[in-house]
Amino acid sequence: MTAEAVTRLQRRILDFIASFLQERGFPPTLGEIGEECGVANRSSVDYHLGALERAGLVRRSQSRHRGLELLAHPFRLPVLGRVGAGRGLIAEEDVEEHLVLDKRIVRGADFLLRVKGDSMIGAGILEGDLVQVRRQSSGEDGDIVVALVGEDGVVKRLRRGGHAWRLDSENPKDAPITAEFQVVGKVVGLIRRYGK
């Protein structure tokens, strides 16, 4: 089992452990987890903690009361196949899936966008990669951004030329975009999957 494959109940347990730790400074007992998450018996809680441990999200110590350590605190991010124009930035019909990721990996991202095409190969962004995007309506010269050009969402490098802004590709075969555009996010990271 991977961090991506946790069930809804296991996610709830993980969230409860994290908030309990933050509020009280020590982990909850099996009974407290069961009571909060609606799990009637402790053996069921233990089963779900075992699944979270196999996923590398928690570590249990049988020799200590409250022997539970949170290794990572993941959260769900939507993966978009495209950025929607006019319907709001994240339209439900554009969400391909949700990924459960560790906060330390995603560095403030609000969503993931699946890259299509090869216009950013010079920046090391390949087709099929997931770029981590933080919502914002502006950027600085040199930032890699997600922008709307008409109805299309694009990933490009934001450049200032004199008083005008443009969107540059990182592929010499593509011309800069000088048409009107709207920045909707800044790329803050990248996830690449290998294999199927």
Short mmCIF file of N, CA and C in Angstrom, two decimals:
data_model
loop_
_atom_site.label_atom_id
_atom_site.label_comp_id
_atom_site.label_asym_id
_atom_site.label_seq_id
_atom_site.Cartn_x
_atom_site.Cartn_y
_atom_site.Cartn_z
N MET A 1 0.84 -1.18 0.00
CA MET A 1 0.00 0.00 0.00
C MET A 1 0.88 1.24 0.00
N THR A 2 0.50 2.21 -0.78
CA THR A 2 1.25 3.47 -0.83
C THR A 2 0.42 4.56 -0.17
N ALA A 3 1.03 5.72 0.02
CA ALA A 3 0.32 6.85 0.61
C ALA A 3 -0.88 7.25 -0.25
N GLU A 4 -0.83 6.95 -1.56
CA GLU A 4 -1.94 7.28 -2.45
C GLU A 4 -3.15 6.41 -2.20
N ALA A 5 -2.95 5.19 -1.64
CA ALA A 5 -4.00 4.21 -1.56
C ALA A 5 -4.72 4.17 -0.22
N VAL A 6 -4.54 5.14 0.65
CA VAL A 6 -5.23 5.11 1.93
C VAL A 6 -6.73 5.31 1.71
N THR A 7 -7.52 4.62 2.55
CA THR A 7 -8.97 4.74 2.43
C THR A 7 -9.45 6.04 3.07
N ARG A 8 -10.71 6.34 2.85
CA ARG A 8 -11.28 7.56 3.43
C ARG A 8 -11.20 7.52 4.96
N LEU A 9 -11.50 6.35 5.56
CA LEU A 9 -11.42 6.21 7.01
C LEU A 9 -9.98 6.36 7.50
N GLN A 10 -9.05 5.76 6.79
CA GLN A 10 -7.64 5.88 7.18
C GLN A 10 -7.17 7.33 7.06
N ARG A 11 -7.65 8.02 6.07
CA ARG A 11 -7.33 9.45 5.92
C ARG A 11 -7.87 10.24 7.11
N ARG A 12 -9.09 9.89 7.51
CA ARG A 12 -9.71 10.56 8.67
C ARG A 12 -8.91 10.27 9.94
N ILE A 13 -8.49 9.03 10.11
CA ILE A 13 -7.66 8.66 11.27
C ILE A 13 -6.36 9.45 11.25
N LEU A 14 -5.73 9.52 10.10
CA LEU A 14 -4.46 10.26 9.97
C LEU A 14 -4.65 11.74 10.30
N ASP A 15 -5.72 12.33 9.79
CA ASP A 15 -6.01 13.74 10.08
C ASP A 15 -6.25 13.96 11.57
N PHE A 16 -6.98 13.01 12.21
CA PHE A 16 -7.24 13.13 13.65
C PHE A 16 -5.95 13.04 14.45
N ILE A 17 -5.09 12.09 14.10
CA ILE A 17 -3.81 11.95 14.80
C ILE A 17 -3.01 13.25 14.69
N ALA A 18 -2.97 13.82 13.48
CA ALA A 18 -2.21 15.06 13.27
C ALA A 18 -2.77 16.21 14.09
N SER A 19 -4.09 16.38 14.09
CA SER A 19 -4.67 17.49 14.85
C SER A 19 -4.54 17.26 16.35
N PHE A 20 -4.66 16.01 16.80
CA PHE A 20 -4.50 15.68 18.22
C PHE A 20 -3.07 16.01 18.67
N LEU A 21 -2.10 15.59 17.86
CA LEU A 21 -0.69 15.88 18.16
C LEU A 21 -0.43 17.38 18.23
N GLN A 22 -1.00 18.11 17.30
CA GLN A 22 -0.78 19.55 17.25
C GLN A 22 -1.40 20.24 18.47
N GLU A 23 -2.59 19.80 18.87
CA GLU A 23 -3.29 20.43 19.99
C GLU A 23 -2.70 20.05 21.34
N ARG A 24 -2.33 18.77 21.50
CA ARG A 24 -1.95 18.29 22.83
C ARG A 24 -0.48 17.94 22.99
N GLY A 25 0.23 17.76 21.88
CA GLY A 25 1.65 17.48 21.98
C GLY A 25 2.00 16.02 22.18
N PHE A 26 1.01 15.15 22.20
CA PHE A 26 1.22 13.71 22.30
C PHE A 26 0.13 13.01 21.50
N PRO A 27 0.37 11.75 21.09
CA PRO A 27 -0.60 11.06 20.22
C PRO A 27 -1.80 10.52 20.98
N PRO A 28 -2.90 10.29 20.27
CA PRO A 28 -4.10 9.72 20.89
C PRO A 28 -3.94 8.21 21.14
N THR A 29 -4.79 7.69 22.01
CA THR A 29 -4.85 6.24 22.25
C THR A 29 -5.73 5.60 21.18
N LEU A 30 -5.71 4.27 21.12
CA LEU A 30 -6.59 3.56 20.18
C LEU A 30 -8.05 3.89 20.47
N GLY A 31 -8.41 3.96 21.75
CA GLY A 31 -9.78 4.28 22.14
C GLY A 31 -10.20 5.67 21.68
N GLU A 32 -9.31 6.63 21.83
CA GLU A 32 -9.61 8.00 21.40
C GLU A 32 -9.76 8.08 19.88
N ILE A 33 -8.93 7.34 19.17
CA ILE A 33 -9.04 7.31 17.70
C ILE A 33 -10.37 6.70 17.30
N GLY A 34 -10.71 5.56 17.91
CA GLY A 34 -11.96 4.89 17.59
C GLY A 34 -13.17 5.74 17.87
N GLU A 35 -13.16 6.41 19.03
CA GLU A 35 -14.29 7.26 19.41
C GLU A 35 -14.46 8.42 18.43
N GLU A 36 -13.37 9.08 18.09
CA GLU A 36 -13.44 10.23 17.18
C GLU A 36 -13.83 9.83 15.76
N CYS A 37 -13.35 8.67 15.31
CA CYS A 37 -13.54 8.28 13.91
C CYS A 37 -14.68 7.29 13.70
N GLY A 38 -15.42 6.97 14.76
CA GLY A 38 -16.58 6.10 14.63
C GLY A 38 -16.24 4.64 14.40
N VAL A 39 -15.12 4.18 14.95
CA VAL A 39 -14.72 2.78 14.83
C VAL A 39 -14.98 2.13 16.19
N ALA A 40 -15.87 1.11 16.20
CA ALA A 40 -16.37 0.56 17.46
C ALA A 40 -15.33 -0.17 18.29
N ASN A 41 -14.48 -0.98 17.68
CA ASN A 41 -13.54 -1.74 18.51
C ASN A 41 -12.09 -1.41 18.19
N ARG A 42 -11.26 -1.64 19.18
CA ARG A 42 -9.85 -1.26 19.08
C ARG A 42 -9.09 -2.10 18.07
N SER A 43 -9.52 -3.34 17.86
CA SER A 43 -8.80 -4.17 16.88
C SER A 43 -8.98 -3.61 15.46
N SER A 44 -10.13 -3.00 15.19
CA SER A 44 -10.33 -2.36 13.88
C SER A 44 -9.44 -1.13 13.74
N VAL A 45 -9.32 -0.36 14.82
CA VAL A 45 -8.41 0.80 14.80
C VAL A 45 -6.99 0.31 14.56
N ASP A 46 -6.61 -0.76 15.26
CA ASP A 46 -5.27 -1.33 15.11
C ASP A 46 -5.02 -1.79 13.67
N TYR A 47 -6.03 -2.38 13.04
CA TYR A 47 -5.92 -2.81 11.64
C TYR A 47 -5.62 -1.62 10.73
N HIS A 48 -6.37 -0.54 10.91
CA HIS A 48 -6.17 0.65 10.06
C HIS A 48 -4.83 1.32 10.34
N LEU A 49 -4.40 1.33 11.59
CA LEU A 49 -3.07 1.86 11.90
C LEU A 49 -1.98 1.02 11.26
N GLY A 50 -2.19 -0.30 11.20
CA GLY A 50 -1.24 -1.19 10.52
C GLY A 50 -1.14 -0.86 9.04
N ALA A 51 -2.28 -0.57 8.42
CA ALA A 51 -2.28 -0.19 7.00
C ALA A 51 -1.53 1.13 6.81
N LEU A 52 -1.75 2.09 7.71
CA LEU A 52 -1.05 3.37 7.62
C LEU A 52 0.45 3.20 7.87
N GLU A 53 0.80 2.25 8.73
CA GLU A 53 2.22 1.98 8.99
C GLU A 53 2.87 1.36 7.75
N ARG A 54 2.18 0.42 7.11
CA ARG A 54 2.72 -0.19 5.89
C ARG A 54 2.87 0.84 4.76
N ALA A 55 2.03 1.86 4.78
CA ALA A 55 2.12 2.93 3.77
C ALA A 55 3.21 3.94 4.12
N GLY A 56 3.85 3.77 5.27
CA GLY A 56 4.94 4.66 5.66
C GLY A 56 4.48 5.99 6.23
N LEU A 57 3.25 6.04 6.72
CA LEU A 57 2.70 7.30 7.22
C LEU A 57 2.76 7.42 8.73
N VAL A 58 2.76 6.28 9.43
CA VAL A 58 2.88 6.29 10.90
C VAL A 58 3.84 5.19 11.32
N ARG A 59 4.34 5.31 12.53
CA ARG A 59 5.15 4.25 13.14
C ARG A 59 4.56 3.98 14.52
N ARG A 60 4.36 2.68 14.82
CA ARG A 60 3.80 2.30 16.12
C ARG A 60 4.88 1.66 16.98
N SER A 61 4.81 1.92 18.27
CA SER A 61 5.69 1.29 19.24
C SER A 61 4.82 0.53 20.22
N GLN A 62 4.92 -0.80 20.21
CA GLN A 62 4.09 -1.63 21.09
C GLN A 62 4.53 -1.51 22.54
N SER A 63 5.75 -1.05 22.77
CA SER A 63 6.28 -1.00 24.13
C SER A 63 5.88 0.28 24.88
N ARG A 64 5.25 1.23 24.20
CA ARG A 64 4.89 2.49 24.84
C ARG A 64 3.40 2.75 24.75
N HIS A 65 2.84 3.26 25.86
CA HIS A 65 1.46 3.73 25.84
C HIS A 65 1.44 4.98 24.96
N ARG A 66 0.49 5.11 24.11
CA ARG A 66 0.42 6.20 23.13
C ARG A 66 1.65 6.17 22.22
N GLY A 67 2.10 4.97 21.90
CA GLY A 67 3.31 4.80 21.08
C GLY A 67 3.02 4.93 19.60
N LEU A 68 2.67 6.11 19.19
CA LEU A 68 2.30 6.36 17.80
C LEU A 68 3.05 7.59 17.32
N GLU A 69 3.72 7.46 16.20
CA GLU A 69 4.48 8.59 15.65
C GLU A 69 4.01 8.85 14.23
N LEU A 70 3.71 10.09 13.95
CA LEU A 70 3.29 10.49 12.61
C LEU A 70 4.53 10.76 11.77
N LEU A 71 4.72 10.00 10.69
CA LEU A 71 5.90 10.16 9.85
C LEU A 71 5.70 11.21 8.77
N ALA A 72 4.49 11.38 8.35
CA ALA A 72 4.17 12.36 7.31
C ALA A 72 2.72 12.75 7.49
N HIS A 73 2.38 13.94 7.09
CA HIS A 73 0.97 14.33 7.12
C HIS A 73 0.53 14.67 5.70
N PRO A 74 0.00 13.67 5.01
CA PRO A 74 -0.40 13.89 3.63
C PRO A 74 -1.74 14.60 3.51
N PHE A 75 -1.98 15.16 2.37
CA PHE A 75 -3.28 15.73 2.07
C PHE A 75 -3.57 15.53 0.59
N ARG A 76 -4.84 15.68 0.25
CA ARG A 76 -5.29 15.41 -1.12
C ARG A 76 -5.20 16.67 -1.97
N LEU A 77 -4.66 16.48 -3.17
CA LEU A 77 -4.64 17.56 -4.14
C LEU A 77 -5.32 17.08 -5.42
N PRO A 78 -6.17 17.92 -6.03
CA PRO A 78 -6.78 17.52 -7.29
C PRO A 78 -5.76 17.58 -8.43
N VAL A 79 -5.87 16.61 -9.33
CA VAL A 79 -5.05 16.59 -10.55
C VAL A 79 -5.97 17.01 -11.68
N LEU A 80 -5.61 18.12 -12.33
CA LEU A 80 -6.42 18.62 -13.44
C LEU A 80 -5.80 18.21 -14.76
N GLY A 81 -6.65 17.83 -15.70
CA GLY A 81 -6.18 17.55 -17.05
C GLY A 81 -6.08 18.82 -17.86
N ARG A 82 -6.77 19.85 -17.40
CA ARG A 82 -6.73 21.15 -18.05
C ARG A 82 -7.15 22.19 -17.03
N VAL A 83 -6.84 23.44 -17.31
CA VAL A 83 -7.28 24.55 -16.47
C VAL A 83 -8.49 25.16 -17.14
N GLY A 84 -9.57 25.27 -16.40
CA GLY A 84 -10.80 25.77 -16.98
C GLY A 84 -10.87 27.28 -17.01
N ALA A 85 -11.40 27.81 -18.09
CA ALA A 85 -11.61 29.25 -18.21
C ALA A 85 -13.10 29.53 -18.04
N GLY A 86 -13.42 30.55 -17.28
CA GLY A 86 -14.81 30.96 -17.16
C GLY A 86 -15.61 30.21 -16.12
N ARG A 87 -15.26 28.96 -15.81
CA ARG A 87 -16.04 28.17 -14.87
C ARG A 87 -15.41 28.19 -13.48
N GLY A 88 -14.40 28.98 -13.28
CA GLY A 88 -13.64 28.89 -12.04
C GLY A 88 -12.39 28.09 -12.34
N LEU A 89 -11.37 28.31 -11.56
CA LEU A 89 -10.07 27.71 -11.85
C LEU A 89 -10.11 26.19 -11.80
N ILE A 90 -10.74 25.64 -10.77
CA ILE A 90 -10.80 24.19 -10.65
C ILE A 90 -12.23 23.75 -10.84
N ALA A 91 -12.57 23.35 -12.05
CA ALA A 91 -13.90 22.85 -12.35
C ALA A 91 -13.91 21.35 -12.10
N GLU A 92 -14.96 20.86 -11.43
CA GLU A 92 -15.03 19.45 -11.04
C GLU A 92 -14.86 18.53 -12.24
N GLU A 93 -15.39 18.93 -13.39
CA GLU A 93 -15.28 18.07 -14.57
C GLU A 93 -13.85 17.98 -15.10
N ASP A 94 -12.99 18.87 -14.68
CA ASP A 94 -11.59 18.83 -15.12
C ASP A 94 -10.70 18.02 -14.18
N VAL A 95 -11.23 17.60 -13.01
CA VAL A 95 -10.44 16.83 -12.05
C VAL A 95 -10.36 15.39 -12.53
N GLU A 96 -9.14 14.93 -12.84
CA GLU A 96 -8.93 13.55 -13.29
C GLU A 96 -8.87 12.59 -12.12
N GLU A 97 -8.25 13.02 -11.04
CA GLU A 97 -8.07 12.19 -9.85
C GLU A 97 -7.60 13.08 -8.72
N HIS A 98 -7.48 12.51 -7.55
CA HIS A 98 -6.86 13.19 -6.41
C HIS A 98 -5.66 12.36 -5.99
N LEU A 99 -4.58 13.02 -5.65
CA LEU A 99 -3.40 12.34 -5.12
C LEU A 99 -3.22 12.74 -3.67
N VAL A 100 -2.85 11.75 -2.85
CA VAL A 100 -2.52 12.01 -1.45
C VAL A 100 -1.01 12.16 -1.38
N LEU A 101 -0.55 13.33 -0.97
CA LEU A 101 0.88 13.64 -0.96
C LEU A 101 1.29 14.23 0.37
N ASP A 102 2.55 14.12 0.69
CA ASP A 102 3.11 14.70 1.91
C ASP A 102 3.28 16.20 1.71
N LYS A 103 2.90 16.97 2.72
CA LYS A 103 3.02 18.44 2.64
C LYS A 103 4.45 18.89 2.38
N ARG A 104 5.43 18.11 2.85
CA ARG A 104 6.82 18.50 2.64
C ARG A 104 7.21 18.43 1.17
N ILE A 105 6.48 17.64 0.39
CA ILE A 105 6.79 17.47 -1.03
C ILE A 105 6.13 18.55 -1.88
N VAL A 106 4.93 18.95 -1.53
CA VAL A 106 4.17 19.82 -2.43
C VAL A 106 4.35 21.32 -2.21
N ARG A 107 5.01 21.73 -1.19
CA ARG A 107 5.45 23.12 -1.00
C ARG A 107 4.40 24.19 -1.31
N GLY A 108 3.24 24.08 -0.73
CA GLY A 108 2.24 25.14 -0.87
C GLY A 108 1.40 25.08 -2.13
N ALA A 109 1.36 23.96 -2.81
CA ALA A 109 0.56 23.86 -4.03
C ALA A 109 -0.92 23.75 -3.69
N ASP A 110 -1.76 24.30 -4.56
CA ASP A 110 -3.21 24.20 -4.41
C ASP A 110 -3.80 23.13 -5.31
N PHE A 111 -3.12 22.82 -6.40
CA PHE A 111 -3.57 21.76 -7.29
C PHE A 111 -2.40 21.30 -8.14
N LEU A 112 -2.62 20.18 -8.82
CA LEU A 112 -1.64 19.63 -9.76
C LEU A 112 -2.22 19.72 -11.16
N LEU A 113 -1.38 19.98 -12.13
CA LEU A 113 -1.83 20.08 -13.52
C LEU A 113 -1.00 19.13 -14.37
N ARG A 114 -1.68 18.26 -15.11
CA ARG A 114 -0.99 17.32 -15.99
C ARG A 114 -0.53 18.07 -17.25
N VAL A 115 0.77 17.98 -17.53
CA VAL A 115 1.36 18.70 -18.66
C VAL A 115 1.08 17.96 -19.96
N LYS A 116 0.67 18.72 -20.95
CA LYS A 116 0.47 18.17 -22.29
C LYS A 116 1.39 18.92 -23.25
N GLY A 117 2.08 18.19 -24.10
CA GLY A 117 2.96 18.82 -25.07
C GLY A 117 4.39 18.93 -24.57
N ASP A 118 5.25 19.48 -25.46
CA ASP A 118 6.69 19.53 -25.16
C ASP A 118 7.23 20.96 -25.13
N SER A 119 6.36 21.93 -24.88
CA SER A 119 6.80 23.33 -24.95
C SER A 119 7.71 23.75 -23.80
N MET A 120 7.82 22.94 -22.74
CA MET A 120 8.65 23.32 -21.59
C MET A 120 9.80 22.36 -21.35
N ILE A 121 10.22 21.63 -22.40
CA ILE A 121 11.29 20.63 -22.21
C ILE A 121 12.60 21.27 -21.77
N GLY A 122 12.86 22.48 -22.18
CA GLY A 122 14.09 23.16 -21.78
C GLY A 122 14.16 23.45 -20.29
N ALA A 123 13.01 23.47 -19.63
CA ALA A 123 12.94 23.68 -18.18
C ALA A 123 12.83 22.35 -17.45
N GLY A 124 12.94 21.24 -18.20
CA GLY A 124 12.85 19.92 -17.58
C GLY A 124 11.43 19.47 -17.29
N ILE A 125 10.44 20.10 -17.90
CA ILE A 125 9.04 19.73 -17.72
C ILE A 125 8.60 18.97 -18.96
N LEU A 126 8.24 17.70 -18.76
CA LEU A 126 7.93 16.81 -19.87
C LEU A 126 6.44 16.50 -19.94
N GLU A 127 6.00 16.04 -21.11
CA GLU A 127 4.61 15.63 -21.26
C GLU A 127 4.29 14.53 -20.25
N GLY A 128 3.14 14.67 -19.59
CA GLY A 128 2.71 13.70 -18.59
C GLY A 128 3.13 14.05 -17.17
N ASP A 129 4.09 14.97 -17.02
CA ASP A 129 4.49 15.41 -15.68
C ASP A 129 3.32 16.10 -15.00
N LEU A 130 3.35 16.12 -13.68
CA LEU A 130 2.38 16.87 -12.90
C LEU A 130 3.10 18.08 -12.31
N VAL A 131 2.68 19.27 -12.71
CA VAL A 131 3.27 20.47 -12.10
C VAL A 131 2.42 20.85 -10.90
N GLN A 132 3.11 21.24 -9.84
CA GLN A 132 2.46 21.70 -8.62
C GLN A 132 2.22 23.19 -8.77
N VAL A 133 0.97 23.61 -8.60
CA VAL A 133 0.60 24.99 -8.88
C VAL A 133 -0.01 25.66 -7.64
N ARG A 134 0.51 26.82 -7.31
CA ARG A 134 -0.07 27.66 -6.27
C ARG A 134 -0.89 28.74 -6.96
N ARG A 135 -2.14 28.90 -6.55
CA ARG A 135 -3.00 29.92 -7.15
C ARG A 135 -2.46 31.31 -6.87
N GLN A 136 -2.30 32.08 -7.91
CA GLN A 136 -1.98 33.50 -7.78
C GLN A 136 -2.23 34.16 -9.12
N SER A 137 -2.52 35.45 -9.08
CA SER A 137 -2.93 36.14 -10.31
C SER A 137 -1.81 36.95 -10.95
N SER A 138 -0.60 36.81 -10.42
CA SER A 138 0.53 37.54 -11.00
C SER A 138 1.80 36.72 -10.81
N GLY A 139 2.85 37.17 -11.44
CA GLY A 139 4.14 36.51 -11.30
C GLY A 139 5.25 37.50 -11.56
N GLU A 140 6.46 37.04 -11.36
CA GLU A 140 7.63 37.88 -11.61
C GLU A 140 8.33 37.41 -12.87
N ASP A 141 9.13 38.29 -13.43
CA ASP A 141 9.89 37.96 -14.63
C ASP A 141 10.71 36.70 -14.38
N GLY A 142 10.50 35.69 -15.23
CA GLY A 142 11.23 34.43 -15.12
C GLY A 142 10.47 33.32 -14.44
N ASP A 143 9.35 33.62 -13.77
CA ASP A 143 8.54 32.58 -13.13
C ASP A 143 7.93 31.67 -14.19
N ILE A 144 7.78 30.40 -13.85
CA ILE A 144 6.99 29.49 -14.68
C ILE A 144 5.58 29.55 -14.12
N VAL A 145 4.62 29.87 -14.99
CA VAL A 145 3.25 30.11 -14.56
C VAL A 145 2.27 29.26 -15.35
N VAL A 146 1.06 29.17 -14.80
CA VAL A 146 -0.09 28.65 -15.55
C VAL A 146 -0.91 29.87 -15.91
N ALA A 147 -1.23 30.01 -17.18
CA ALA A 147 -1.97 31.18 -17.65
C ALA A 147 -3.09 30.74 -18.57
N LEU A 148 -4.12 31.56 -18.61
CA LEU A 148 -5.22 31.35 -19.55
C LEU A 148 -5.01 32.26 -20.75
N VAL A 149 -5.00 31.64 -21.92
CA VAL A 149 -4.93 32.37 -23.19
C VAL A 149 -6.24 32.03 -23.89
N GLY A 150 -7.19 32.96 -23.84
CA GLY A 150 -8.53 32.64 -24.31
C GLY A 150 -9.13 31.58 -23.40
N GLU A 151 -9.52 30.46 -23.97
CA GLU A 151 -10.10 29.35 -23.20
C GLU A 151 -9.08 28.30 -22.81
N ASP A 152 -7.84 28.45 -23.25
CA ASP A 152 -6.83 27.42 -23.03
C ASP A 152 -5.91 27.75 -21.88
N GLY A 153 -5.61 26.74 -21.07
CA GLY A 153 -4.61 26.88 -20.01
C GLY A 153 -3.26 26.43 -20.53
N VAL A 154 -2.22 27.20 -20.24
CA VAL A 154 -0.87 26.87 -20.71
C VAL A 154 0.12 27.00 -19.55
N VAL A 155 1.21 26.23 -19.65
CA VAL A 155 2.33 26.34 -18.72
C VAL A 155 3.47 26.98 -19.51
N LYS A 156 3.91 28.16 -19.10
CA LYS A 156 4.94 28.91 -19.82
C LYS A 156 5.79 29.71 -18.84
N ARG A 157 6.88 30.26 -19.35
CA ARG A 157 7.73 31.15 -18.56
C ARG A 157 7.27 32.59 -18.80
N LEU A 158 7.00 33.30 -17.71
CA LEU A 158 6.55 34.68 -17.78
C LEU A 158 7.76 35.60 -17.98
N ARG A 159 7.69 36.44 -19.01
CA ARG A 159 8.80 37.35 -19.33
C ARG A 159 8.28 38.77 -19.53
N ARG A 160 9.10 39.71 -19.11
CA ARG A 160 8.78 41.12 -19.32
C ARG A 160 9.71 41.65 -20.40
N GLY A 161 9.13 42.29 -21.40
CA GLY A 161 9.91 42.92 -22.46
C GLY A 161 9.48 44.37 -22.56
N GLY A 162 10.24 45.27 -21.99
CA GLY A 162 9.84 46.68 -21.96
C GLY A 162 8.66 46.85 -21.01
N HIS A 163 7.55 47.34 -21.55
CA HIS A 163 6.35 47.55 -20.73
C HIS A 163 5.34 46.41 -20.90
N ALA A 164 5.65 45.47 -21.75
CA ALA A 164 4.70 44.39 -22.04
C ALA A 164 5.19 43.06 -21.45
N TRP A 165 4.23 42.20 -21.14
CA TRP A 165 4.53 40.85 -20.66
C TRP A 165 4.26 39.87 -21.78
N ARG A 166 4.98 38.77 -21.78
CA ARG A 166 4.75 37.70 -22.75
C ARG A 166 4.95 36.36 -22.05
N LEU A 167 4.52 35.30 -22.73
CA LEU A 167 4.71 33.94 -22.24
C LEU A 167 5.67 33.23 -23.19
N ASP A 168 6.78 32.75 -22.66
CA ASP A 168 7.78 32.06 -23.47
C ASP A 168 7.74 30.56 -23.23
N SER A 169 7.93 29.82 -24.31
CA SER A 169 8.12 28.37 -24.21
C SER A 169 9.58 28.11 -23.89
N GLU A 170 9.86 26.90 -23.48
CA GLU A 170 11.24 26.46 -23.28
C GLU A 170 11.58 25.43 -24.36
N ASN A 171 11.03 25.66 -25.55
CA ASN A 171 11.28 24.82 -26.71
C ASN A 171 11.46 25.79 -27.88
N PRO A 172 12.63 25.78 -28.53
CA PRO A 172 12.91 26.77 -29.58
C PRO A 172 11.94 26.73 -30.76
N LYS A 173 11.22 25.64 -30.94
CA LYS A 173 10.28 25.57 -32.08
C LYS A 173 8.99 26.35 -31.83
N ASP A 174 8.74 26.76 -30.58
CA ASP A 174 7.50 27.48 -30.24
C ASP A 174 7.75 28.98 -30.12
N ALA A 175 6.86 29.75 -30.69
CA ALA A 175 6.96 31.22 -30.62
C ALA A 175 6.40 31.72 -29.29
N PRO A 176 6.88 32.87 -28.82
CA PRO A 176 6.32 33.46 -27.60
C PRO A 176 4.85 33.81 -27.80
N ILE A 177 4.11 33.84 -26.70
CA ILE A 177 2.71 34.25 -26.74
C ILE A 177 2.64 35.69 -26.27
N THR A 178 2.18 36.55 -27.17
CA THR A 178 2.07 37.98 -26.84
C THR A 178 0.61 38.42 -26.77
N ALA A 179 -0.31 37.50 -27.13
CA ALA A 179 -1.74 37.81 -27.04
C ALA A 179 -2.12 38.03 -25.58
N GLU A 180 -3.29 38.58 -25.36
CA GLU A 180 -3.75 38.82 -23.99
C GLU A 180 -3.86 37.50 -23.23
N PHE A 181 -3.40 37.50 -21.99
CA PHE A 181 -3.46 36.30 -21.15
C PHE A 181 -3.69 36.71 -19.70
N GLN A 182 -4.08 35.71 -18.90
CA GLN A 182 -4.31 35.94 -17.48
C GLN A 182 -3.55 34.88 -16.69
N VAL A 183 -2.65 35.30 -15.80
CA VAL A 183 -1.94 34.36 -14.94
C VAL A 183 -2.91 33.86 -13.87
N VAL A 184 -2.96 32.53 -13.69
CA VAL A 184 -3.85 31.95 -12.67
C VAL A 184 -3.07 31.18 -11.60
N GLY A 185 -1.78 30.95 -11.82
CA GLY A 185 -1.00 30.24 -10.82
C GLY A 185 0.47 30.22 -11.16
N LYS A 186 1.26 29.93 -10.14
CA LYS A 186 2.71 29.81 -10.30
C LYS A 186 3.10 28.36 -10.07
N VAL A 187 3.95 27.83 -10.94
CA VAL A 187 4.45 26.46 -10.77
C VAL A 187 5.49 26.49 -9.65
N VAL A 188 5.25 25.65 -8.62
CA VAL A 188 6.13 25.63 -7.45
C VAL A 188 6.85 24.29 -7.28
N GLY A 189 6.56 23.34 -8.17
CA GLY A 189 7.22 22.04 -8.08
C GLY A 189 6.77 21.13 -9.20
N LEU A 190 7.32 19.93 -9.21
CA LEU A 190 7.05 18.99 -10.29
C LEU A 190 7.05 17.57 -9.73
N ILE A 191 6.14 16.75 -10.23
CA ILE A 191 6.10 15.33 -9.88
C ILE A 191 6.16 14.55 -11.18
N ARG A 192 7.05 13.59 -11.24
CA ARG A 192 7.17 12.75 -12.43
C ARG A 192 6.99 11.30 -12.00
N ARG A 193 6.10 10.61 -12.70
CA ARG A 193 5.88 9.18 -12.44
C ARG A 193 6.59 8.38 -13.51
N TYR A 194 7.20 7.30 -13.11
CA TYR A 194 7.86 6.41 -14.06
C TYR A 194 7.05 5.13 -14.18
N GLY A 195 7.03 4.56 -15.35
CA GLY A 195 6.28 3.33 -15.57
C GLY A 195 4.80 3.61 -15.65
N LYS A 196 4.03 2.53 -15.49
CA LYS A 196 2.57 2.66 -15.61
C LYS A 196 1.92 2.78 -14.27
#
